[in-house]
Amino acid sequence: MQLHFSPSMRSVTISSSNGFIDLMKIKVAARHISYRTLFHTFLILAFLLPFVFILTALVTLEGVNKCSSFDCLGRRLGPKLLGRGDDSGKLVKDFYKILNQVNPEEVSHDLQIPDNFTQLVSEMKSNKYSAKDFAIILKGMMERSEREIRESKLQELMNKPFCSKFTAVVVTSAVQSSLTPEKIVFHVITDKKTYAGMHSWFALNPISPAIIEVKGVHQFDWLTRDNVPVLEAVENHNGIRNYYHGNHISGTNVGDTVTPRSFASKLQARSPKYISLLNHLRIYLPELFPNLEKVVFLDDDVVIQRDLSPLWEVDLGGKVNGAVETCKGEDSWVMSKRFRNYFNFSHPLVAKSLDPNECAWAYGMNVFDLRAWRLTNIRETYHSWLKENLRSNLTLWKLGTLPPALIAFRGHVQGIDPTWHMLGLGYQKKTNIESVKKAAVIHYNGQSKPWLQIGYEHLRPFWSKYVNYSNEFVKNCHILE
């Protein structure tokens, strides 16, 4: 008899030892039952099922081999389970007491744990286990089942961001919110790993009348690590790799104390853009699009709620970057960011070069004047400070692309109306709903992405209304509504 968990945690199957007959198959309806409920349900099963098998084992050891069906077993053991079999009832109670007394340290990693309860019963027939030994083995099996449940859940969390990339919420929301969608051209850039899938998605699901161009980093011959050695240094730096990957690079090597929320804070390590060339692409926009004069840059976790065409008419005053400043606003947490929030001013170089009170600005929805940009040394400044931070063993600032960009774009930023870009929907639970409704672009920056279980439920509908849940691929991703 075996207990099987599906990788997506959508079904649990309890099958007979011959592998052909499903004794119980539980299909979990997507989006109707919380993962907390599922986890507790599985945990109860993990505690309940062992006693069924214990009783089965007792019957087997007593030589009742001809009675193998649950119906027959129920007729023989039913009275005892109901308290009319004093000896067997006492035996079960005593064993339950022993099981609860098993110390976790006694369940050694070197312990040979049977693959299933059928194998356990078989070993019981050939080995004389003491009640304590049997309890330790059973405890190990239960802990393994619990670990598999937890890892399956975390694995699904890890897969959802990749699924979400193909739902094209950014593109769909921009087109639906535009007054002149036929004038919109999207230039989507991704890495080699996801290029084929991204290209196929938009080929099979065109969002007319907009034009969508998908390119992979590998298609830009000049954009190599040989030409840009600082990027190779970033990827290979031990401090960066340890910070992001740690002990969870495989997605299954997780500790007992890992929760979905704490795991989500490390989930970004699964996205190649955070420690690779893809994360730094925005600093190459003038070279990536040599024929363009102005672009609106959009992150992949934003939703567009208003026509963006007026952004083309915003006067940047000769500046390069039109961005929302994040040092003033009603939200004292999200909109209170100055240079001191990003840089280590105890470092002499930072203290000498930067002003801790200088206002920061937001990445994620920016208007870039590429003509003006090409006349500056923004990219060179960015690279110079990035190298300096690596040489100082990451003591100038924590990881990310915003800190070096804050330095590189100094003197080249023009503040725009804050209603164009609202941030913090991925980490600010108390976000003002009315402000969300009024914002042109809302940004789910932070850990609590709307496609994850830990996303804030009152903020998820602003994102999910642009997801085509009737699409088979989206269904298979089990993205939350």
Tab-separated table of C-alpha atoms in Angstrom:
chain	number	residue	atom	x	y	z
A	1	MET	CA	0.000	0.000	0.000
A	2	GLN	CA	1.474	3.351	-1.057
A	3	LEU	CA	0.795	7.055	-0.594
A	4	HIS	CA	1.616	9.257	-3.618
A	5	PHE	CA	1.729	13.073	-3.719
A	6	SER	CA	1.559	14.763	-7.121
A	7	PRO	CA	4.331	17.333	-7.814
A	8	SER	CA	1.794	20.141	-8.002
A	9	MET	CA	0.083	19.032	-4.776
A	10	ARG	CA	-3.210	18.689	-6.665
A	11	SER	CA	-3.850	15.030	-5.907
A	12	VAL	CA	-3.052	12.346	-3.366
A	13	THR	CA	-3.388	8.670	-4.294
A	14	ILE	CA	-3.452	5.741	-1.895
A	15	SER	CA	-2.934	2.582	-3.930
A	16	SER	CA	-2.917	-1.095	-3.145
A	17	SER	CA	0.289	-3.111	-3.062
A	18	ASN	CA	-0.304	-4.575	-6.523
A	19	GLY	CA	-0.203	-1.085	-8.018
A	20	PHE	CA	-3.334	-1.588	-10.119
A	21	ILE	CA	-6.225	-0.622	-7.887
A	22	ASP	CA	-6.628	2.877	-6.455
A	23	LEU	CA	-8.101	2.471	-2.986
A	24	MET	CA	-8.419	6.192	-2.569
A	25	LYS	CA	-7.662	9.084	-4.887
A	26	ILE	CA	-8.131	12.615	-3.666
A	27	LYS	CA	-8.226	15.318	-6.313
A	28	VAL	CA	-7.807	18.810	-4.966
A	29	ALA	CA	-9.743	21.476	-6.796
A	30	ALA	CA	-7.526	24.370	-7.767
A	31	ARG	CA	-7.961	27.670	-5.930
A	32	HIS	CA	-10.782	26.460	-3.668
A	33	ILE	CA	-8.821	25.034	-0.737
A	34	SER	CA	-5.961	26.816	0.991
A	35	TYR	CA	-2.556	25.196	1.146
A	36	ARG	CA	-2.694	25.443	4.929
A	37	THR	CA	-5.828	23.282	4.903
A	38	LEU	CA	-4.204	20.828	2.504
A	39	PHE	CA	-1.086	20.577	4.617
A	40	HIS	CA	-3.067	19.871	7.773
A	41	THR	CA	-5.178	17.318	5.903
A	42	PHE	CA	-2.108	15.462	4.702
A	43	LEU	CA	-0.595	15.618	8.154
A	44	ILE	CA	-3.717	14.030	9.619
A	45	LEU	CA	-3.521	11.325	6.954
A	46	ALA	CA	0.107	10.769	7.856
A	47	PHE	CA	-0.865	10.148	11.471
A	48	LEU	CA	-4.044	8.210	10.757
A	49	LEU	CA	-2.856	5.798	8.096
A	50	PRO	CA	-0.022	4.286	10.152
A	51	PHE	CA	-2.474	2.875	12.663
A	52	VAL	CA	-4.438	1.192	9.905
A	53	PHE	CA	-1.230	-0.459	8.795
A	54	ILE	CA	-0.229	-1.280	12.351
A	55	LEU	CA	-3.470	-3.175	12.739
A	56	THR	CA	-2.920	-4.793	9.356
A	57	ALA	CA	0.552	-5.841	10.495
A	58	LEU	CA	-0.822	-7.260	13.732
A	59	VAL	CA	-3.298	-9.359	11.804
A	60	THR	CA	-0.552	-10.511	9.443
A	61	LEU	CA	1.741	-11.465	12.305
A	62	GLU	CA	-1.063	-13.409	13.897
A	63	GLY	CA	-1.268	-15.515	10.726
A	64	VAL	CA	-4.518	-14.151	9.351
A	65	ASN	CA	-3.093	-14.132	5.841
A	66	LYS	CA	-6.277	-15.170	4.066
A	67	CYS	CA	-8.065	-12.019	5.114
A	68	SER	CA	-6.469	-9.275	2.997
A	69	SER	CA	-9.352	-7.016	2.045
A	70	PHE	CA	-10.373	-3.918	3.979
A	71	ASP	CA	-13.894	-5.325	4.287
A	72	CYS	CA	-12.650	-8.521	5.920
A	73	LEU	CA	-10.212	-6.619	8.080
A	74	GLY	CA	-12.999	-4.318	9.219
A	75	ARG	CA	-15.162	-7.271	10.273
A	76	ARG	CA	-12.336	-8.728	12.326
A	77	LEU	CA	-10.966	-5.566	13.894
A	78	GLY	CA	-14.037	-3.313	14.023
A	79	PRO	CA	-15.152	-4.458	17.480
A	80	LYS	CA	-11.651	-3.958	18.854
A	81	LEU	CA	-11.410	-0.440	17.410
A	82	LEU	CA	-14.695	0.376	19.099
A	83	GLY	CA	-13.359	-0.737	22.461
A	84	ARG	CA	-14.779	-4.260	22.625
A	85	GLY	CA	-11.364	-5.833	22.297
A	86	ASP	CA	-9.549	-4.864	25.462
A	87	ASP	CA	-6.204	-6.476	24.627
A	88	SER	CA	-5.904	-5.042	21.117
A	89	GLY	CA	-7.249	-1.661	22.241
A	90	LYS	CA	-4.634	-1.534	24.986
A	91	LEU	CA	-1.957	-2.554	22.492
A	92	VAL	CA	-2.835	0.306	20.167
A	93	LYS	CA	-2.933	2.773	23.054
A	94	ASP	CA	0.418	1.573	24.342
A	95	PHE	CA	1.959	1.836	20.901
A	96	TYR	CA	0.527	5.302	20.428
A	97	LYS	CA	2.176	6.290	23.711
A	98	ILE	CA	5.517	4.851	22.586
A	99	LEU	CA	5.235	6.660	19.247
A	100	ASN	CA	4.743	10.004	20.975
A	101	GLN	CA	7.769	9.373	23.164
A	102	VAL	CA	10.150	8.917	20.227
A	103	ASN	CA	12.790	11.624	20.342
A	104	PRO	CA	13.437	13.326	16.968
A	105	GLU	CA	17.173	12.748	17.462
A	106	GLU	CA	16.500	9.002	17.513
A	107	VAL	CA	15.280	9.146	13.920
A	108	SER	CA	18.777	9.027	12.438
A	109	HIS	CA	19.491	10.047	8.859
A	110	ASP	CA	21.290	6.725	8.497
A	111	LEU	CA	18.153	4.820	9.471
A	112	GLN	CA	16.930	2.514	6.724
A	113	ILE	CA	13.390	3.780	6.174
A	114	PRO	CA	11.087	1.506	4.113
A	115	ASP	CA	9.789	3.050	0.904
A	116	ASN	CA	6.168	2.299	1.796
A	117	PHE	CA	4.033	0.614	4.432
A	118	THR	CA	3.772	-2.585	2.417
A	119	GLN	CA	7.521	-2.936	2.628
A	120	LEU	CA	7.337	-2.162	6.351
A	121	VAL	CA	4.832	-4.971	6.922
A	122	SER	CA	7.011	-7.316	4.865
A	123	GLU	CA	10.034	-6.490	6.993
A	124	MET	CA	7.996	-7.012	10.138
A	125	LYS	CA	7.310	-10.554	9.025
A	126	SER	CA	11.016	-11.297	8.596
A	127	ASN	CA	12.439	-9.231	11.475
A	128	LYS	CA	11.508	-9.124	15.114
A	129	TYR	CA	11.161	-5.447	15.878
A	130	SER	CA	10.721	-4.182	19.390
A	131	ALA	CA	7.874	-1.735	19.867
A	132	LYS	CA	10.457	1.048	20.236
A	133	ASP	CA	12.284	0.116	17.016
A	134	PHE	CA	9.025	-0.087	15.123
A	135	ALA	CA	7.945	3.309	16.465
A	136	ILE	CA	11.240	4.921	15.392
A	137	ILE	CA	10.931	3.518	11.863
A	138	LEU	CA	7.301	4.607	11.628
A	139	LYS	CA	8.189	8.064	12.921
A	140	GLY	CA	10.857	8.326	10.229
A	141	MET	CA	8.323	7.420	7.545
A	142	MET	CA	5.905	10.041	8.830
A	143	GLU	CA	8.595	12.721	8.891
A	144	ARG	CA	9.605	11.824	5.341
A	145	SER	CA	5.994	12.190	4.178
A	146	GLU	CA	5.745	15.568	5.890
A	147	ARG	CA	9.004	16.658	4.260
A	148	GLU	CA	7.762	15.581	0.828
A	149	ILE	CA	4.598	17.615	1.328
A	150	ARG	CA	6.573	20.694	2.288
A	151	GLU	CA	9.022	20.306	-0.577
A	152	SER	CA	6.202	19.787	-3.087
A	153	LYS	CA	4.582	22.984	-1.920
A	154	LEU	CA	7.820	24.951	-2.118
A	155	GLN	CA	8.576	23.448	-5.517
A	156	GLU	CA	5.254	24.755	-6.784
A	157	LEU	CA	6.133	28.203	-5.428
A	158	MET	CA	9.358	28.026	-7.395
A	159	ASN	CA	7.637	27.051	-10.633
A	160	LYS	CA	4.889	29.652	-10.556
A	161	PRO	CA	7.067	32.670	-11.351
A	162	PHE	CA	8.236	30.938	-14.527
A	163	CYS	CA	4.629	30.192	-15.470
A	164	SER	CA	3.603	33.744	-14.736
A	165	LYS	CA	6.089	35.114	-17.262
A	166	PHE	CA	3.950	33.659	-20.023
A	167	THR	CA	0.644	35.131	-18.881
A	168	ALA	CA	1.629	38.416	-20.501
A	169	VAL	CA	-0.168	40.525	-17.901
A	170	VAL	CA	2.037	43.542	-18.623
A	171	VAL	CA	1.292	43.425	-22.348
A	172	THR	CA	-2.400	42.591	-21.972
A	173	SER	CA	-3.049	45.313	-19.393
A	174	ALA	CA	-1.198	47.925	-21.467
A	175	VAL	CA	-3.165	47.121	-24.612
A	176	GLN	CA	-6.527	47.041	-22.849
A	177	SER	CA	-5.800	50.337	-21.088
A	178	SER	CA	-4.572	52.153	-24.185
A	179	LEU	CA	-6.696	54.561	-26.203
A	180	THR	CA	-4.582	53.842	-29.285
A	181	PRO	CA	-3.352	50.248	-28.896
A	182	GLU	CA	-2.494	50.033	-32.602
A	183	LYS	CA	0.425	52.395	-31.938
A	184	ILE	CA	1.994	50.224	-29.235
A	185	VAL	CA	5.149	48.228	-29.961
A	186	PHE	CA	6.549	45.967	-27.226
A	187	HIS	CA	10.208	44.966	-27.214
A	188	VAL	CA	10.419	41.972	-24.876
A	189	ILE	CA	13.908	40.794	-23.944
A	190	THR	CA	14.525	37.563	-22.086
A	191	ASP	CA	17.302	35.025	-21.556
A	192	LYS	CA	18.127	32.030	-23.723
A	193	LYS	CA	16.428	29.594	-21.351
A	194	THR	CA	12.977	31.181	-21.644
A	195	TYR	CA	13.267	32.692	-25.119
A	196	ALA	CA	11.627	29.795	-26.994
A	197	GLY	CA	8.691	29.615	-24.603
A	198	MET	CA	8.174	33.375	-24.576
A	199	HIS	CA	8.366	33.596	-28.338
A	200	SER	CA	5.930	30.704	-28.750
A	201	TRP	CA	3.472	32.188	-26.266
A	202	PHE	CA	3.064	35.461	-28.137
A	203	ALA	CA	3.026	33.654	-31.495
A	204	LEU	CA	0.138	31.460	-30.322
A	205	ASN	CA	-1.584	34.196	-28.308
A	206	PRO	CA	-1.186	37.458	-30.251
A	207	ILE	CA	-2.443	40.540	-28.450
A	208	SER	CA	-3.647	42.641	-31.326
A	209	PRO	CA	-3.496	45.268	-32.517
A	210	ALA	CA	-0.194	45.811	-30.665
A	211	ILE	CA	3.091	44.596	-32.148
A	212	ILE	CA	5.244	42.366	-29.937
A	213	GLU	CA	8.904	41.665	-30.643
A	214	VAL	CA	10.608	39.005	-28.507
A	215	LYS	CA	14.401	38.862	-28.409
A	216	GLY	CA	16.863	36.795	-26.419
A	217	VAL	CA	20.088	38.093	-24.927
A	218	HIS	CA	21.977	35.540	-27.010
A	219	GLN	CA	20.816	37.295	-30.186
A	220	PHE	CA	22.931	40.371	-29.445
A	221	ASP	CA	26.391	39.330	-30.601
A	222	TRP	CA	28.136	42.323	-29.024
A	223	LEU	CA	26.581	41.701	-25.593
A	224	THR	CA	29.028	39.089	-24.337
A	225	ARG	CA	30.969	38.629	-21.141
A	226	ASP	CA	34.175	39.157	-23.101
A	227	ASN	CA	33.047	42.635	-24.093
A	228	VAL	CA	31.598	43.402	-20.680
A	229	PRO	CA	33.923	41.650	-18.197
A	230	VAL	CA	32.353	43.294	-15.148
A	231	LEU	CA	29.230	41.211	-15.675
A	232	GLU	CA	31.177	37.975	-15.585
A	233	ALA	CA	32.753	39.173	-12.339
A	234	VAL	CA	29.303	39.791	-10.873
A	235	GLU	CA	28.088	36.304	-11.765
A	236	ASN	CA	31.172	34.569	-10.436
A	237	HIS	CA	31.601	36.538	-7.246
A	238	ASN	CA	31.340	34.093	-4.315
A	239	GLY	CA	29.586	36.589	-2.082
A	240	ILE	CA	26.820	37.071	-4.610
A	241	ARG	CA	26.371	33.375	-5.291
A	242	ASN	CA	26.222	32.550	-1.574
A	243	TYR	CA	23.848	35.425	-0.842
A	244	TYR	CA	21.319	34.332	-3.439
A	245	HIS	CA	21.764	30.565	-3.644
A	246	GLY	CA	22.794	29.446	-0.170
A	247	ASN	CA	21.404	25.963	0.494
A	248	HIS	CA	18.279	26.273	-1.620
A	249	ILE	CA	19.622	26.252	-5.164
A	250	SER	CA	18.120	22.855	-5.895
A	251	GLY	CA	14.718	23.838	-4.623
A	252	THR	CA	14.439	20.761	-2.438
A	253	ASN	CA	17.248	21.150	0.073
A	254	VAL	CA	15.267	23.213	2.534
A	255	GLY	CA	15.295	23.314	6.280
A	256	ASP	CA	12.463	22.379	8.583
A	257	THR	CA	11.887	26.005	9.558
A	258	VAL	CA	11.434	27.328	6.023
A	259	THR	CA	8.023	28.916	5.519
A	260	PRO	CA	6.434	29.961	2.218
A	261	ARG	CA	7.028	33.644	3.020
A	262	SER	CA	10.668	33.229	4.033
A	263	PHE	CA	11.188	30.956	1.058
A	264	ALA	CA	9.688	33.566	-1.257
A	265	SER	CA	12.278	36.080	-0.089
A	266	LYS	CA	14.902	33.750	-1.575
A	267	LEU	CA	12.779	32.806	-4.568
A	268	GLN	CA	14.367	35.502	-6.700
A	269	ALA	CA	17.510	33.359	-6.788
A	270	ARG	CA	15.625	31.051	-9.159
A	271	SER	CA	15.222	33.826	-11.705
A	272	PRO	CA	18.330	34.156	-13.871
A	273	LYS	CA	17.915	37.895	-14.181
A	274	TYR	CA	18.886	38.651	-10.589
A	275	ILE	CA	22.515	37.577	-10.780
A	276	SER	CA	23.131	37.493	-14.498
A	277	LEU	CA	23.401	39.698	-17.510
A	278	LEU	CA	19.603	39.899	-17.786
A	279	ASN	CA	19.383	41.998	-14.633
A	280	HIS	CA	21.743	44.610	-16.031
A	281	LEU	CA	20.160	44.890	-19.487
A	282	ARG	CA	18.424	48.171	-18.746
A	283	ILE	CA	21.769	49.940	-18.578
A	284	TYR	CA	22.291	48.968	-22.254
A	285	LEU	CA	19.004	50.285	-23.639
A	286	PRO	CA	20.663	52.827	-25.998
A	287	GLU	CA	22.782	50.047	-27.518
A	288	LEU	CA	20.017	47.441	-27.541
A	289	PHE	CA	17.744	49.750	-29.556
A	290	PRO	CA	20.032	52.003	-31.612
A	291	ASN	CA	17.162	53.166	-33.841
A	292	LEU	CA	14.850	54.257	-31.020
A	293	GLU	CA	14.776	57.747	-29.539
A	294	LYS	CA	12.520	57.267	-26.528
A	295	VAL	CA	11.140	54.233	-24.675
A	296	VAL	CA	8.883	53.492	-21.724
A	297	PHE	CA	10.596	50.829	-19.638
A	298	LEU	CA	8.303	48.376	-17.801
A	299	ASP	CA	9.260	45.677	-15.297
A	300	ASP	CA	7.673	42.217	-15.589
A	301	ASP	CA	5.702	42.531	-12.326
A	302	VAL	CA	3.710	45.657	-13.148
A	303	VAL	CA	0.115	46.168	-14.271
A	304	ILE	CA	-0.945	49.063	-16.500
A	305	GLN	CA	-4.304	50.596	-15.616
A	306	ARG	CA	-4.290	53.794	-17.655
A	307	ASP	CA	-3.327	54.937	-21.128
A	308	LEU	CA	0.441	55.568	-21.127
A	309	SER	CA	0.610	57.662	-24.309
A	310	PRO	CA	0.739	60.987	-22.374
A	311	LEU	CA	4.136	59.894	-21.064
A	312	TRP	CA	5.567	60.650	-24.502
A	313	GLU	CA	4.650	64.287	-23.985
A	314	VAL	CA	6.198	64.622	-20.519
A	315	ASP	CA	8.886	67.293	-20.576
A	316	LEU	CA	12.073	65.730	-19.202
A	317	GLY	CA	13.901	69.062	-19.372
A	318	GLY	CA	16.808	67.545	-21.236
A	319	LYS	CA	17.191	64.792	-18.620
A	320	VAL	CA	17.566	61.097	-19.453
A	321	ASN	CA	15.308	59.351	-16.951
A	322	GLY	CA	11.715	60.269	-16.114
A	323	ALA	CA	10.928	58.494	-12.840
A	324	VAL	CA	8.741	58.743	-9.748
A	325	GLU	CA	10.738	59.982	-6.768
A	326	THR	CA	10.381	57.745	-3.720
A	327	CYS	CA	11.332	60.127	-0.912
A	328	LYS	CA	7.949	61.815	-0.484
A	329	GLY	CA	4.380	60.621	-0.347
A	330	GLU	CA	1.583	59.474	1.957
A	331	ASP	CA	3.007	55.979	2.427
A	332	SER	CA	5.783	56.647	4.924
A	333	TRP	CA	7.307	53.221	4.373
A	334	VAL	CA	7.310	52.793	0.594
A	335	MET	CA	7.795	56.487	-0.212
A	336	SER	CA	10.528	57.376	2.280
A	337	LYS	CA	13.579	56.120	0.396
A	338	ARG	CA	16.727	58.215	0.269
A	339	PHE	CA	20.317	57.313	-0.496
A	340	ARG	CA	20.914	56.376	3.129
A	341	ASN	CA	18.433	53.500	2.669
A	342	TYR	CA	20.581	51.903	-0.017
A	343	PHE	CA	24.216	52.709	0.735
A	344	ASN	CA	26.633	52.012	3.571
A	345	PHE	CA	27.650	55.516	4.647
A	346	SER	CA	30.110	54.143	7.153
A	347	HIS	CA	32.316	53.300	4.166
A	348	PRO	CA	34.726	56.189	3.454
A	349	LEU	CA	34.189	56.156	-0.316
A	350	VAL	CA	30.401	56.325	0.046
A	351	ALA	CA	30.561	59.004	2.728
A	352	LYS	CA	32.895	61.116	0.585
A	353	SER	CA	30.995	60.738	-2.699
A	354	LEU	CA	27.268	60.631	-1.865
A	355	ASP	CA	24.653	62.600	0.055
A	356	PRO	CA	22.605	60.410	2.442
A	357	ASN	CA	19.588	62.747	2.110
A	358	GLU	CA	19.468	62.674	-1.677
A	359	CYS	CA	16.083	61.461	-2.944
A	360	ALA	CA	15.858	58.012	-4.501
A	361	TRP	CA	13.646	57.106	-7.455
A	362	ALA	CA	11.812	54.045	-8.720
A	363	TYR	CA	12.853	51.471	-11.290
A	364	GLY	CA	10.024	49.587	-13.002
A	365	MET	CA	8.207	52.290	-14.987
A	366	ASN	CA	10.579	54.811	-16.477
A	367	VAL	CA	10.609	57.125	-19.481
A	368	PHE	CA	14.068	57.063	-21.034
A	369	ASP	CA	15.234	59.630	-23.577
A	370	LEU	CA	17.751	57.496	-25.464
A	371	ARG	CA	19.054	60.430	-27.493
A	372	ALA	CA	20.062	62.307	-24.370
A	373	TRP	CA	21.375	59.099	-22.791
A	374	ARG	CA	23.808	58.478	-25.660
A	375	LEU	CA	25.481	61.785	-24.886
A	376	THR	CA	26.337	60.787	-21.302
A	377	ASN	CA	28.753	58.451	-19.499
A	378	ILE	CA	25.959	56.756	-17.484
A	379	ARG	CA	26.980	53.221	-18.445
A	380	GLU	CA	30.645	53.808	-17.640
A	381	THR	CA	29.763	55.258	-14.237
A	382	TYR	CA	27.519	52.275	-13.536
A	383	HIS	CA	30.311	49.812	-14.373
A	384	SER	CA	32.888	51.738	-12.365
A	385	TRP	CA	30.861	51.664	-9.149
A	386	LEU	CA	29.842	48.057	-9.701
A	387	LYS	CA	33.509	47.065	-9.897
A	388	GLU	CA	34.294	49.096	-6.785
A	389	ASN	CA	31.583	47.330	-4.814
A	390	LEU	CA	32.980	43.950	-5.877
A	391	ARG	CA	36.490	44.987	-4.881
A	392	SER	CA	35.189	46.090	-1.486
A	393	ASN	CA	33.497	42.697	-0.994
A	394	LEU	CA	29.985	44.130	-1.341
A	395	THR	CA	30.418	46.633	1.495
A	396	LEU	CA	29.227	49.715	-0.422
A	397	TRP	CA	25.663	48.453	-0.853
A	398	LYS	CA	23.645	45.294	-0.835
A	399	LEU	CA	22.949	43.423	-4.047
A	400	GLY	CA	20.696	44.848	-6.718
A	401	THR	CA	20.784	47.149	-9.729
A	402	LEU	CA	19.096	50.176	-8.183
A	403	PRO	CA	22.064	51.345	-6.025
A	404	PRO	CA	24.569	51.616	-8.915
A	405	ALA	CA	21.808	53.135	-11.069
A	406	LEU	CA	21.105	55.776	-8.405
A	407	ILE	CA	24.742	56.850	-8.730
A	408	ALA	CA	25.011	56.517	-12.507
A	409	PHE	CA	21.861	58.570	-13.200
A	410	ARG	CA	22.696	61.366	-10.735
A	411	GLY	CA	21.886	64.662	-12.414
A	412	HIS	CA	19.989	62.904	-15.187
A	413	VAL	CA	16.631	62.217	-13.453
A	414	GLN	CA	13.456	64.230	-13.912
A	415	GLY	CA	10.723	63.554	-11.359
A	416	ILE	CA	7.256	62.781	-12.742
A	417	ASP	CA	3.807	62.712	-11.144
A	418	PRO	CA	3.677	59.868	-8.548
A	419	THR	CA	0.311	58.647	-9.841
A	420	TRP	CA	2.148	57.304	-12.882
A	421	HIS	CA	3.868	54.607	-10.835
A	422	MET	CA	2.720	53.157	-7.511
A	423	LEU	CA	5.123	50.806	-5.747
A	424	GLY	CA	5.117	48.384	-2.846
A	425	LEU	CA	2.225	46.069	-3.722
A	426	GLY	CA	4.511	43.116	-3.092
A	427	TYR	CA	5.558	44.080	0.431
A	428	GLN	CA	3.146	46.707	1.761
A	429	LYS	CA	0.016	45.026	3.113
A	430	LYS	CA	-1.647	48.318	4.086
A	431	THR	CA	-1.583	49.720	0.577
A	432	ASN	CA	-4.376	52.243	0.066
A	433	ILE	CA	-6.900	50.676	-2.327
A	434	GLU	CA	-8.165	54.014	-3.629
A	435	SER	CA	-4.615	55.020	-4.513
A	436	VAL	CA	-4.150	51.712	-6.311
A	437	LYS	CA	-7.232	52.377	-8.428
A	438	LYS	CA	-5.975	55.829	-9.424
A	439	ALA	CA	-2.416	54.797	-10.337
A	440	ALA	CA	-1.497	54.411	-14.004
A	441	VAL	CA	1.004	51.651	-13.251
A	442	ILE	CA	1.007	49.486	-10.124
A	443	HIS	CA	4.147	47.594	-9.207
A	444	TYR	CA	4.210	44.318	-7.251
A	445	ASN	CA	7.827	44.787	-6.233
A	446	GLY	CA	8.644	42.748	-3.163
A	447	GLN	CA	8.196	39.130	-2.094
A	448	SER	CA	4.405	38.798	-2.155
A	449	LYS	CA	3.808	38.452	-5.871
A	450	PRO	CA	0.129	38.175	-6.865
A	451	TRP	CA	0.654	34.772	-8.494
A	452	LEU	CA	1.953	33.301	-5.225
A	453	GLN	CA	-0.046	31.985	-2.288
A	454	ILE	CA	1.541	34.656	-0.084
A	455	GLY	CA	0.307	37.459	-2.337
A	456	TYR	CA	-2.028	39.871	-0.581
A	457	GLU	CA	-5.558	38.783	-1.423
A	458	HIS	CA	-7.025	42.296	-1.560
A	459	LEU	CA	-4.348	43.340	-4.088
A	460	ARG	CA	-4.384	40.208	-6.267
A	461	PRO	CA	-7.533	41.070	-8.323
A	462	PHE	CA	-5.814	44.084	-9.893
A	463	TRP	CA	-3.372	41.622	-11.470
A	464	SER	CA	-5.482	38.496	-11.958
A	465	LYS	CA	-8.193	40.229	-14.013
A	466	TYR	CA	-5.729	40.332	-16.901
A	467	VAL	CA	-4.932	36.608	-16.744
A	468	ASN	CA	-6.676	34.305	-19.213
A	469	TYR	CA	-7.639	31.477	-16.868
A	470	SER	CA	-9.332	29.557	-19.671
A	471	ASN	CA	-5.956	28.969	-21.332
A	472	GLU	CA	-4.744	25.386	-20.857
A	473	PHE	CA	-1.195	26.457	-20.055
A	474	VAL	CA	-2.410	28.837	-17.365
A	475	LYS	CA	-4.609	26.085	-15.955
A	476	ASN	CA	-1.630	23.759	-15.683
A	477	CYS	CA	0.349	26.441	-13.885
A	478	HIS	CA	-2.401	26.653	-11.215
A	479	ILE	CA	-1.994	30.413	-10.993
A	480	LEU	CA	-4.207	31.851	-8.276
A	481	GLU	CA	-7.264	33.892	-9.224
